[in-house]
mmCIF file of C-alpha atoms in Angstrom:
data_model
loop_
_atom_site.group_PDB
_atom_site.id
_atom_site.type_symbol
_atom_site.label_atom_id
_atom_site.label_comp_id
_atom_site.label_asym_id
_atom_site.label_seq_id
_atom_site.Cartn_x
_atom_site.Cartn_y
_atom_site.Cartn_z
ATOM 1 C CA MET G 2 -16.675 139.319 154.029
ATOM 2 C CA LYS G 3 -19.556 137.241 155.374
ATOM 3 C CA LEU G 4 -22.074 136.430 152.658
ATOM 4 C CA LEU G 5 -25.549 134.958 153.001
ATOM 5 C CA MET G 6 -26.660 133.565 149.645
ATOM 6 C CA LEU G 7 -30.165 132.391 148.773
ATOM 7 C CA ALA G 8 -30.122 130.127 145.724
ATOM 8 C CA ALA G 9 -31.089 126.725 144.360
ATOM 9 C CA GLY G 10 -28.680 124.136 145.723
ATOM 10 C CA SER G 11 -29.648 121.876 142.822
ATOM 11 C CA SER G 12 -28.046 124.194 140.244
ATOM 12 C CA ILE G 13 -24.482 123.752 139.030
ATOM 13 C CA HIS G 14 -24.275 127.538 138.739
ATOM 14 C CA THR G 15 -25.032 127.938 142.451
ATOM 15 C CA ALA G 16 -22.303 125.436 143.289
ATOM 16 C CA ARG G 17 -19.827 127.263 141.096
ATOM 17 C CA TRP G 18 -20.650 130.638 142.631
ATOM 18 C CA VAL G 19 -20.380 129.567 146.265
ATOM 19 C CA ASN G 20 -17.231 127.536 145.638
ATOM 20 C CA GLY G 21 -15.614 130.359 143.716
ATOM 21 C CA LEU G 22 -16.486 132.935 146.360
ATOM 22 C CA VAL G 23 -15.122 130.736 149.154
ATOM 23 C CA GLU G 24 -11.923 130.286 147.169
ATOM 24 C CA ALA G 25 -11.754 134.081 146.870
ATOM 25 C CA GLY G 26 -11.749 134.335 150.653
ATOM 26 C CA LEU G 27 -15.396 134.953 151.545
ATOM 27 C CA SER G 28 -17.248 133.226 154.369
ATOM 28 C CA VAL G 29 -20.344 131.844 152.619
ATOM 29 C CA THR G 30 -23.615 130.532 154.018
ATOM 30 C CA LEU G 31 -25.966 129.062 151.414
ATOM 31 C CA ALA G 32 -29.661 128.918 152.306
ATOM 32 C CA THR G 33 -31.662 126.765 149.907
ATOM 33 C CA GLN G 34 -34.928 124.883 149.677
ATOM 34 C CA HIS G 35 -33.548 122.752 146.826
ATOM 35 C CA ALA G 36 -31.451 119.673 147.568
ATOM 36 C CA VAL G 37 -27.749 120.232 146.984
ATOM 37 C CA SER G 38 -26.872 118.237 143.867
ATOM 38 C CA HIS G 39 -23.265 119.221 143.173
ATOM 39 C CA PRO G 40 -20.091 119.122 145.282
ATOM 40 C CA LEU G 41 -19.584 122.130 147.525
ATOM 41 C CA ASP G 42 -16.438 123.308 149.266
ATOM 42 C CA ASP G 43 -16.301 122.050 152.862
ATOM 43 C CA ALA G 44 -16.136 125.679 153.997
ATOM 44 C CA VAL G 45 -19.643 126.408 152.644
ATOM 45 C CA ASP G 46 -22.236 126.374 155.409
ATOM 46 C CA VAL G 47 -25.518 125.021 154.016
ATOM 47 C CA ILE G 48 -28.886 125.854 155.573
ATOM 48 C CA GLU G 49 -31.613 123.568 154.265
ATOM 49 C CA LEU G 50 -35.063 125.132 154.120
ATOM 50 C CA PRO G 51 -38.333 123.194 153.863
ATOM 51 C CA ASN G 52 -39.567 122.939 150.293
ATOM 52 C CA ARG G 53 -43.352 123.013 150.054
ATOM 53 C CA GLY G 54 -43.539 124.471 146.576
ATOM 54 C CA ASN G 55 -43.874 128.143 145.734
ATOM 55 C CA PRO G 56 -45.443 129.155 149.107
ATOM 56 C CA SER G 57 -42.149 128.194 150.748
ATOM 57 C CA TYR G 58 -40.516 131.276 149.267
ATOM 58 C CA PHE G 59 -42.848 133.347 151.455
ATOM 59 C CA PHE G 60 -42.875 131.096 154.534
ATOM 60 C CA SER G 61 -39.071 130.832 154.744
ATOM 61 C CA ALA G 62 -38.536 134.565 155.213
ATOM 62 C CA PRO G 63 -39.156 134.728 159.007
ATOM 63 C CA LYS G 64 -36.733 131.867 159.655
ATOM 64 C CA LEU G 65 -34.103 133.504 157.487
ATOM 65 C CA ARG G 66 -34.611 136.861 159.185
ATOM 66 C CA ARG G 67 -33.784 135.189 162.504
ATOM 67 C CA LEU G 68 -30.840 133.417 160.900
ATOM 68 C CA ALA G 69 -29.498 136.682 159.515
ATOM 69 C CA GLU G 70 -29.819 138.356 162.924
ATOM 70 C CA LYS G 71 -27.661 135.572 164.345
ATOM 71 C CA LEU G 72 -25.117 135.369 161.523
ATOM 72 C CA ARG G 73 -24.929 139.116 160.909
ATOM 73 C CA PRO G 74 -23.724 138.737 157.304
ATOM 74 C CA ASP G 75 -22.132 141.722 155.619
ATOM 75 C CA LEU G 76 -24.262 141.191 152.530
ATOM 76 C CA LEU G 77 -27.279 139.255 151.249
ATOM 77 C CA ASN G 78 -27.279 137.898 147.686
ATOM 78 C CA ALA G 79 -30.390 136.197 146.291
ATOM 79 C CA HIS G 80 -30.259 134.390 142.956
ATOM 80 C CA PHE G 81 -33.414 134.279 140.824
ATOM 81 C CA ALA G 82 -35.830 137.184 141.015
ATOM 82 C CA SER G 83 -39.080 135.248 141.127
ATOM 83 C CA GLY G 84 -38.347 132.671 143.854
ATOM 84 C CA TYR G 85 -35.506 133.432 146.201
ATOM 85 C CA GLY G 86 -35.944 137.103 145.349
ATOM 86 C CA THR G 87 -39.357 136.884 147.039
ATOM 87 C CA THR G 88 -37.825 135.414 150.186
ATOM 88 C CA ALA G 89 -35.106 138.062 150.253
ATOM 89 C CA ARG G 90 -37.616 140.899 149.882
ATOM 90 C CA PHE G 91 -39.452 139.829 153.019
ATOM 91 C CA MET G 92 -36.204 139.483 154.958
ATOM 92 C CA HIS G 93 -35.705 143.281 154.861
ATOM 93 C CA ARG G 94 -31.932 142.793 154.992
ATOM 94 C CA HIS G 95 -29.393 145.225 153.499
ATOM 95 C CA PRO G 96 -27.143 145.610 151.625
ATOM 96 C CA TYR G 97 -28.915 143.261 149.259
ATOM 97 C CA VAL G 98 -27.828 142.162 145.764
ATOM 98 C CA LEU G 99 -30.388 140.396 143.556
ATOM 99 C CA SER G 100 -28.950 138.293 140.718
ATOM 100 C CA VAL G 101 -31.296 137.588 137.804
ATOM 101 C CA TRP G 102 -30.762 134.446 135.715
ATOM 102 C CA GLY G 103 -33.166 134.370 132.769
ATOM 103 C CA SER G 104 -36.615 132.829 132.959
ATOM 104 C CA ASP G 105 -37.261 134.748 136.195
ATOM 105 C CA VAL G 106 -37.406 138.002 134.208
ATOM 106 C CA PHE G 107 -38.332 136.698 130.760
ATOM 107 C CA SER G 108 -41.049 134.053 131.036
ATOM 108 C CA PHE G 109 -42.245 134.310 134.656
ATOM 109 C CA PRO G 110 -43.557 137.901 134.379
ATOM 110 C CA GLU G 111 -45.496 136.980 131.235
ATOM 111 C CA ARG G 112 -47.675 134.418 133.004
ATOM 112 C CA SER G 113 -50.042 137.034 134.388
ATOM 113 C CA ALA G 114 -50.253 140.584 135.710
ATOM 114 C CA LEU G 115 -49.782 139.175 139.220
ATOM 115 C CA HIS G 116 -46.560 137.396 138.261
ATOM 116 C CA ARG G 117 -45.228 140.580 136.682
ATOM 117 C CA TRP G 118 -46.177 142.626 139.747
ATOM 118 C CA LEU G 119 -44.378 140.170 142.034
ATOM 119 C CA VAL G 120 -41.142 140.257 140.058
ATOM 120 C CA VAL G 121 -41.155 144.053 139.795
ATOM 121 C CA ARG G 122 -41.679 144.339 143.558
ATOM 122 C CA ASN G 123 -38.762 141.992 144.102
ATOM 123 C CA LEU G 124 -36.558 144.001 141.753
ATOM 124 C CA LYS G 125 -37.428 147.223 143.569
ATOM 125 C CA ALA G 126 -36.407 145.726 146.919
ATOM 126 C CA ALA G 127 -32.774 145.174 145.893
ATOM 127 C CA ASP G 128 -29.989 147.671 146.491
ATOM 128 C CA VAL G 129 -28.200 146.342 143.414
ATOM 129 C CA ILE G 130 -29.534 144.160 140.581
ATOM 130 C CA ALA G 131 -26.900 142.044 138.836
ATOM 131 C CA SER G 132 -27.513 140.264 135.538
ATOM 132 C CA THR G 133 -25.941 137.264 133.856
ATOM 133 C CA SER G 134 -26.012 139.034 130.475
ATOM 134 C CA ARG G 135 -26.622 142.381 128.801
ATOM 135 C CA VAL G 136 -29.785 140.945 127.257
ATOM 136 C CA MET G 137 -31.187 140.223 130.713
ATOM 137 C CA ALA G 138 -30.132 143.649 131.960
ATOM 138 C CA ASP G 139 -32.157 145.236 129.148
ATOM 139 C CA ARG G 140 -35.119 143.058 130.074
ATOM 140 C CA VAL G 141 -34.897 144.149 133.727
ATOM 141 C CA ARG G 142 -34.904 147.799 132.676
ATOM 142 C CA ALA G 143 -37.984 147.137 130.537
ATOM 143 C CA LEU G 144 -39.749 145.707 133.590
ATOM 144 C CA TYR G 145 -38.388 148.262 136.032
ATOM 145 C CA PRO G 146 -37.125 151.421 134.281
ATOM 146 C CA ALA G 147 -35.790 152.881 137.536
ATOM 147 C CA ALA G 148 -33.346 149.992 137.965
ATOM 148 C CA GLY G 149 -30.392 152.178 137.063
ATOM 149 C CA ASP G 150 -26.983 150.632 136.460
ATOM 150 C CA ILE G 151 -27.124 146.835 136.199
ATOM 151 C CA PRO G 152 -23.689 145.204 136.353
ATOM 152 C CA VAL G 153 -23.184 142.060 134.261
ATOM 153 C CA THR G 154 -21.803 139.064 136.149
ATOM 154 C CA PRO G 155 -21.760 136.222 133.601
ATOM 155 C CA PHE G 156 -21.588 132.501 134.302
ATOM 156 C CA GLY G 157 -17.932 132.276 133.347
ATOM 157 C CA ILE G 158 -16.056 129.215 132.148
ATOM 158 C CA ASP G 159 -13.481 127.287 134.174
ATOM 159 C CA LEU G 160 -10.815 127.057 131.500
ATOM 160 C CA GLU G 161 -8.888 124.363 133.367
ATOM 161 C CA LEU G 162 -11.765 121.946 132.813
ATOM 162 C CA PHE G 163 -11.235 122.269 129.054
ATOM 163 C CA ALA G 164 -7.449 122.115 129.052
ATOM 164 C CA ASP G 165 -7.385 118.413 128.132
ATOM 165 C CA VAL G 166 -9.984 118.591 125.359
ATOM 166 C CA PRO G 167 -8.269 117.417 122.153
ATOM 167 C CA ASP G 168 -7.773 119.911 119.354
ATOM 168 C CA LEU G 169 -9.907 119.727 116.253
ATOM 169 C CA PRO G 170 -8.472 117.354 113.636
ATOM 170 C CA THR G 171 -6.676 119.252 110.898
ATOM 171 C CA ASP G 172 -7.742 116.889 108.108
ATOM 172 C CA ASN G 173 -11.192 116.320 106.658
ATOM 173 C CA ASP G 174 -10.967 112.566 106.121
ATOM 174 C CA GLY G 175 -12.654 110.919 109.118
ATOM 175 C CA PRO G 176 -16.163 111.175 110.567
ATOM 176 C CA ILE G 177 -17.417 114.720 111.107
ATOM 177 C CA THR G 178 -19.533 115.006 114.229
ATOM 178 C CA ILE G 179 -22.132 117.733 114.559
ATOM 179 C CA GLY G 180 -23.959 118.067 117.851
ATOM 180 C CA THR G 181 -25.080 119.889 120.940
ATOM 181 C CA VAL G 182 -25.153 119.654 124.712
ATOM 182 C CA LYS G 183 -28.599 121.033 125.560
ATOM 183 C CA ALA G 184 -31.780 119.859 127.233
ATOM 184 C CA MET G 185 -34.200 118.092 124.906
ATOM 185 C CA GLU G 186 -36.873 120.787 125.216
ATOM 186 C CA ASP G 187 -38.739 122.948 122.692
ATOM 187 C CA THR G 188 -36.921 126.080 123.837
ATOM 188 C CA TYR G 189 -33.561 124.824 122.641
ATOM 189 C CA GLY G 190 -34.483 124.037 119.045
ATOM 190 C CA VAL G 191 -33.057 120.520 118.927
ATOM 191 C CA ASP G 192 -35.853 119.657 116.491
ATOM 192 C CA THR G 193 -34.542 122.352 114.150
ATOM 193 C CA LEU G 194 -31.047 120.867 114.418
ATOM 194 C CA ILE G 195 -32.319 117.389 113.529
ATOM 195 C CA GLU G 196 -34.232 118.749 110.529
ATOM 196 C CA ALA G 197 -31.196 120.770 109.391
ATOM 197 C CA PHE G 198 -28.905 117.760 109.722
ATOM 198 C CA ALA G 199 -31.295 115.608 107.684
ATOM 199 C CA ARG G 200 -31.498 118.284 105.007
ATOM 200 C CA LEU G 201 -27.713 118.650 104.953
ATOM 201 C CA ARG G 202 -27.188 114.912 104.425
ATOM 202 C CA GLY G 203 -29.882 114.845 101.760
ATOM 203 C CA ASP G 204 -28.409 117.767 99.839
ATOM 204 C CA LEU G 205 -24.905 116.309 99.934
ATOM 205 C CA SER G 206 -26.122 112.861 98.911
ATOM 206 C CA ALA G 207 -28.089 114.341 96.008
ATOM 207 C CA ALA G 208 -24.937 116.116 94.880
ATOM 208 C CA GLY G 209 -22.979 112.871 95.027
ATOM 209 C CA ASP G 210 -20.680 114.190 97.753
ATOM 210 C CA PRO G 211 -19.229 111.248 99.742
ATOM 211 C CA ILE G 212 -18.846 113.451 102.810
ATOM 212 C CA ALA G 213 -22.575 112.859 103.451
ATOM 213 C CA GLN G 214 -21.814 109.332 104.643
ATOM 214 C CA ARG G 215 -19.274 110.604 107.181
ATOM 215 C CA LEU G 216 -21.623 112.959 108.989
ATOM 216 C CA VAL G 217 -22.664 112.074 112.539
ATOM 217 C CA LEU G 218 -25.187 113.844 114.765
ATOM 218 C CA ARG G 219 -24.575 113.575 118.527
ATOM 219 C CA LEU G 220 -27.200 114.958 120.928
ATOM 220 C CA VAL G 221 -26.308 115.185 124.618
ATOM 221 C CA GLY G 222 -28.971 116.039 127.193
ATOM 222 C CA GLY G 223 -32.084 114.789 128.907
ATOM 223 C CA GLY G 224 -35.520 116.323 128.759
ATOM 224 C CA SER G 225 -39.212 115.788 128.221
ATOM 225 C CA ARG G 226 -38.979 115.853 124.405
ATOM 226 C CA ARG G 227 -36.327 113.179 123.961
ATOM 227 C CA ALA G 228 -38.672 110.377 122.860
ATOM 228 C CA GLU G 229 -40.428 112.699 120.419
ATOM 229 C CA LEU G 230 -37.092 113.842 118.982
ATOM 230 C CA GLU G 231 -35.901 110.262 118.603
ATOM 231 C CA GLN G 232 -39.046 109.480 116.630
ATOM 232 C CA ARG G 233 -38.482 112.525 114.442
ATOM 233 C CA ALA G 234 -34.943 111.379 113.660
ATOM 234 C CA GLN G 235 -36.232 107.944 112.686
ATOM 235 C CA ARG G 236 -38.926 109.414 110.431
ATOM 236 C CA LEU G 237 -36.269 111.454 108.673
ATOM 237 C CA GLY G 238 -34.273 108.304 107.976
ATOM 238 C CA LEU G 239 -31.239 109.277 110.031
ATOM 239 C CA GLY G 240 -30.878 105.777 111.488
ATOM 240 C CA ASP G 241 -27.418 105.045 112.831
ATOM 241 C CA SER G 242 -26.102 108.508 111.954
ATOM 242 C CA VAL G 243 -27.672 110.056 115.089
ATOM 243 C CA THR G 244 -26.913 109.237 118.720
ATOM 244 C CA PHE G 245 -28.958 110.390 121.708
ATOM 245 C CA VAL G 246 -26.533 110.286 124.626
ATOM 246 C CA GLY G 247 -28.889 111.462 127.357
ATOM 247 C CA GLN G 248 -28.044 113.656 130.316
ATOM 248 C CA VAL G 249 -24.464 113.663 131.599
ATOM 249 C CA PRO G 250 -22.962 115.194 134.766
ATOM 250 C CA HIS G 251 -21.472 118.646 134.350
ATOM 251 C CA SER G 252 -18.003 117.207 134.860
ATOM 252 C CA ALA G 253 -18.465 115.189 131.648
ATOM 253 C CA VAL G 254 -19.429 118.178 129.488
ATOM 254 C CA PRO G 255 -15.863 119.055 128.345
ATOM 255 C CA ALA G 256 -15.288 115.505 127.123
ATOM 256 C CA GLU G 257 -18.622 115.477 125.307
ATOM 257 C CA ILE G 258 -17.919 118.767 123.568
ATOM 258 C CA GLY G 259 -14.512 117.392 122.663
ATOM 259 C CA LYS G 260 -16.223 114.661 120.625
ATOM 260 C CA LEU G 261 -17.786 117.277 118.332
ATOM 261 C CA ASP G 262 -16.364 118.985 115.264
ATOM 262 C CA VAL G 263 -19.163 121.578 115.182
ATOM 263 C CA PHE G 264 -21.275 122.679 118.158
ATOM 264 C CA VAL G 265 -24.824 123.822 117.411
ATOM 265 C CA ALA G 266 -27.321 125.814 119.499
ATOM 266 C CA LEU G 267 -30.491 126.716 117.593
ATOM 267 C CA SER G 268 -32.493 127.931 120.588
ATOM 268 C CA ARG G 269 -35.801 129.684 120.129
ATOM 269 C CA GLN G 270 -35.048 131.722 123.251
ATOM 270 C CA GLU G 271 -31.820 132.034 125.204
ATOM 271 C CA SER G 272 -30.898 134.568 127.858
ATOM 272 C CA PHE G 273 -27.192 133.703 127.846
ATOM 273 C CA GLY G 274 -25.002 131.269 125.926
ATOM 274 C CA VAL G 275 -23.116 129.309 128.589
ATOM 275 C CA ALA G 276 -22.991 126.137 126.483
ATOM 276 C CA VAL G 277 -21.715 128.120 123.508
ATOM 277 C CA LEU G 278 -18.934 129.611 125.626
ATOM 278 C CA GLU G 279 -18.034 126.118 126.802
ATOM 279 C CA ALA G 280 -17.756 125.084 123.154
ATOM 280 C CA GLY G 281 -15.504 128.076 122.599
ATOM 281 C CA ALA G 282 -13.325 127.051 125.548
ATOM 282 C CA ALA G 283 -12.941 123.681 123.819
ATOM 283 C CA GLY G 284 -11.934 125.380 120.557
ATOM 284 C CA ARG G 285 -15.059 124.223 118.715
ATOM 285 C CA PRO G 286 -16.714 126.348 116.024
ATOM 286 C CA VAL G 287 -20.378 127.062 116.645
ATOM 287 C CA VAL G 288 -23.544 127.538 114.644
ATOM 288 C CA VAL G 289 -26.194 129.383 116.649
ATOM 289 C CA SER G 290 -29.596 130.936 116.189
ATOM 290 C CA ASP G 291 -30.116 134.670 116.486
ATOM 291 C CA ALA G 292 -31.666 134.317 119.955
ATOM 292 C CA ASP G 293 -30.582 137.385 121.929
ATOM 293 C CA GLY G 294 -28.450 135.627 124.519
ATOM 294 C CA LEU G 295 -26.549 133.720 121.835
ATOM 295 C CA VAL G 296 -25.668 136.638 119.577
ATOM 296 C CA GLU G 297 -24.331 138.387 122.679
ATOM 297 C CA VAL G 298 -21.524 135.822 122.825
ATOM 298 C CA VAL G 299 -21.078 134.927 119.127
ATOM 299 C CA GLN G 300 -19.748 137.273 116.447
ATOM 300 C CA HIS G 301 -20.951 136.071 113.051
ATOM 301 C CA GLY G 302 -18.057 135.086 110.845
ATOM 302 C CA GLN G 303 -15.516 135.592 113.638
ATOM 303 C CA THR G 304 -16.292 133.130 116.432
ATOM 304 C CA GLY G 305 -19.168 131.272 114.781
ATOM 305 C CA LEU G 306 -22.042 131.454 112.324
ATOM 306 C CA VAL G 307 -25.448 132.929 113.182
ATOM 307 C CA VAL G 308 -28.683 131.895 111.463
ATOM 308 C CA PRO G 309 -32.307 132.969 111.998
ATOM 309 C CA ARG G 310 -34.333 131.062 114.567
ATOM 310 C CA GLU G 311 -36.205 128.007 113.218
ATOM 311 C CA ASP G 312 -34.521 128.435 109.815
ATOM 312 C CA VAL G 313 -33.799 124.834 108.805
ATOM 313 C CA VAL G 314 -32.426 125.809 105.392
ATOM 314 C CA GLY G 315 -30.158 128.492 106.833
ATOM 315 C CA ALA G 316 -28.846 126.146 109.500
ATOM 316 C CA ALA G 317 -28.149 123.407 106.936
ATOM 317 C CA GLU G 318 -26.261 125.877 104.737
ATOM 318 C CA ALA G 319 -24.157 127.104 107.672
ATOM 319 C CA LEU G 320 -23.320 123.527 108.642
ATOM 320 C CA ARG G 321 -22.375 122.693 105.046
ATOM 321 C CA GLU G 322 -20.066 125.695 104.952
ATOM 322 C CA LEU G 323 -18.214 124.451 108.028
ATOM 323 C CA ILE G 324 -18.022 120.743 107.201
ATOM 324 C CA GLU G 325 -16.594 121.516 103.762
ATOM 325 C CA ASN G 326 -13.993 123.920 105.164
ATOM 326 C CA PRO G 327 -11.793 122.460 107.930
ATOM 327 C CA GLU G 328 -9.644 125.601 107.888
ATOM 328 C CA GLN G 329 -12.685 127.708 108.701
ATOM 329 C CA ARG G 330 -13.613 125.334 111.524
ATOM 330 C CA GLN G 331 -10.127 125.745 112.938
ATOM 331 C CA ALA G 332 -10.195 129.531 112.633
ATOM 332 C CA LEU G 333 -13.604 129.965 114.249
ATOM 333 C CA GLY G 334 -12.763 127.514 117.028
ATOM 334 C CA SER G 335 -9.493 129.301 117.816
ATOM 335 C CA ALA G 336 -11.229 132.677 117.851
ATOM 336 C CA GLY G 337 -13.901 131.310 120.183
ATOM 337 C CA ARG G 338 -11.277 129.995 122.579
ATOM 338 C CA GLU G 339 -9.520 133.364 122.590
ATOM 339 C CA GLN G 340 -12.797 135.176 123.282
ATOM 340 C CA VAL G 341 -13.561 132.966 126.280
ATOM 341 C CA SER G 342 -10.044 133.164 127.726
ATOM 342 C CA THR G 343 -9.948 136.958 127.516
ATOM 343 C CA GLY G 344 -13.512 137.821 128.504
ATOM 344 C CA TYR G 345 -15.345 134.923 130.125
ATOM 345 C CA GLY G 346 -12.893 133.083 132.342
ATOM 346 C CA TRP G 347 -14.313 131.960 135.674
ATOM 347 C CA ASP G 348 -11.813 133.980 137.701
ATOM 348 C CA GLN G 349 -12.970 137.084 135.831
ATOM 349 C CA SER G 350 -16.596 136.328 136.686
ATOM 350 C CA VAL G 351 -15.825 135.933 140.386
ATOM 351 C CA SER G 352 -13.865 139.201 140.340
ATOM 352 C CA LYS G 353 -16.834 140.979 138.746
ATOM 353 C CA MET G 354 -19.176 139.622 141.419
ATOM 354 C CA LEU G 355 -16.799 140.767 144.163
ATOM 355 C CA GLU G 356 -16.782 144.243 142.611
ATOM 356 C CA VAL G 357 -20.589 144.261 142.764
ATOM 357 C CA TYR G 358 -20.501 143.240 146.435
ATOM 358 C CA ASP G 359 -17.936 145.921 147.271
ATOM 359 C CA SER G 360 -19.978 148.557 145.465
ATOM 360 C CA ALA G 361 -23.136 147.582 147.348
ATOM 361 C CA LEU G 362 -21.327 147.706 150.691
ATOM 362 C CA THR G 363 -19.776 151.084 149.902
ATOM 363 C CA ALA G 364 -23.094 152.566 148.802
ATOM 364 C CA ARG G 365 -24.826 151.273 151.946
ATOM 365 C CA ARG G 366 -22.206 152.758 154.253
ATOM 366 C CA ALA G 367 -22.441 156.112 152.459
ATOM 367 C CA ALA G 368 -26.213 156.126 152.919
ATOM 368 C CA GLN G 369 -26.057 155.527 156.669
#
């Protein structure tokens, strides 16, 4: 199958999709107006488009129409409904699969009536709409009730990358590291995590529990709020107990998660919990907020603990439950690993995407 994909070359998810599809035997051409930032298989043909901001999504369509006439791909797949979905709509190429990612259907349509109109028009232009999660699929149907069946093609986890992550320690004697691998932005609730950690240490210290002095908070990720969050940690008296690691390459994520005893994601909004699944692949128990995309991948009391969004007290109590019970940490981490290996492996995700492609091709042939 010859595939023409429109997607952001700067995204690790784009790199994983094109590499996985090439490995599955597809001939893939990636057209992107974002600089490629992650290694791609040598077999991927990259077409670089001029990037002049948002207008480029409109202006690139004629060039890509000519490219498609030359390449004659069997299928067009655009990723992200608001940007590359606009380009794909004006290409008038079929069969066409539109993959939605999150903010393109959640936040972008809320900016104005014009933004909403644009996204809905882009959704209508697709032969098949694929979603990263069930939560996003529901959101698409809210925007465009006639969308019909929306297959879920999640960002799966490459389990081999986590094979060398050390198991959780079975004792409760050394340092206990709580942390996250998320961007330092308001959306991801890192401020709530810092507040909950400070409260947890304070409560344990007040109770005379020596475990308070063994708690460590490790925050991995860059972002515009890092300086503000560092100041917050200092004001709360966390001192040397918190470490801001900064942004790391995706290849370093397994090792970073492996340094944690408890992974935390207290997002205010989340369309899918990739980072939480990565923690599960590493056998780490998780504490998450009840943001829709997180509760889709975490079963409370089975693979992790779920607390209300922005609930500092609830988060601190959940963390205390886990740090005081190493057996529970082990059980939740093992259950999370099993969930990922049986339902969210990368090979499974690629197979689901191939099924979507085959369905779109079959439907198009039947309509001709």
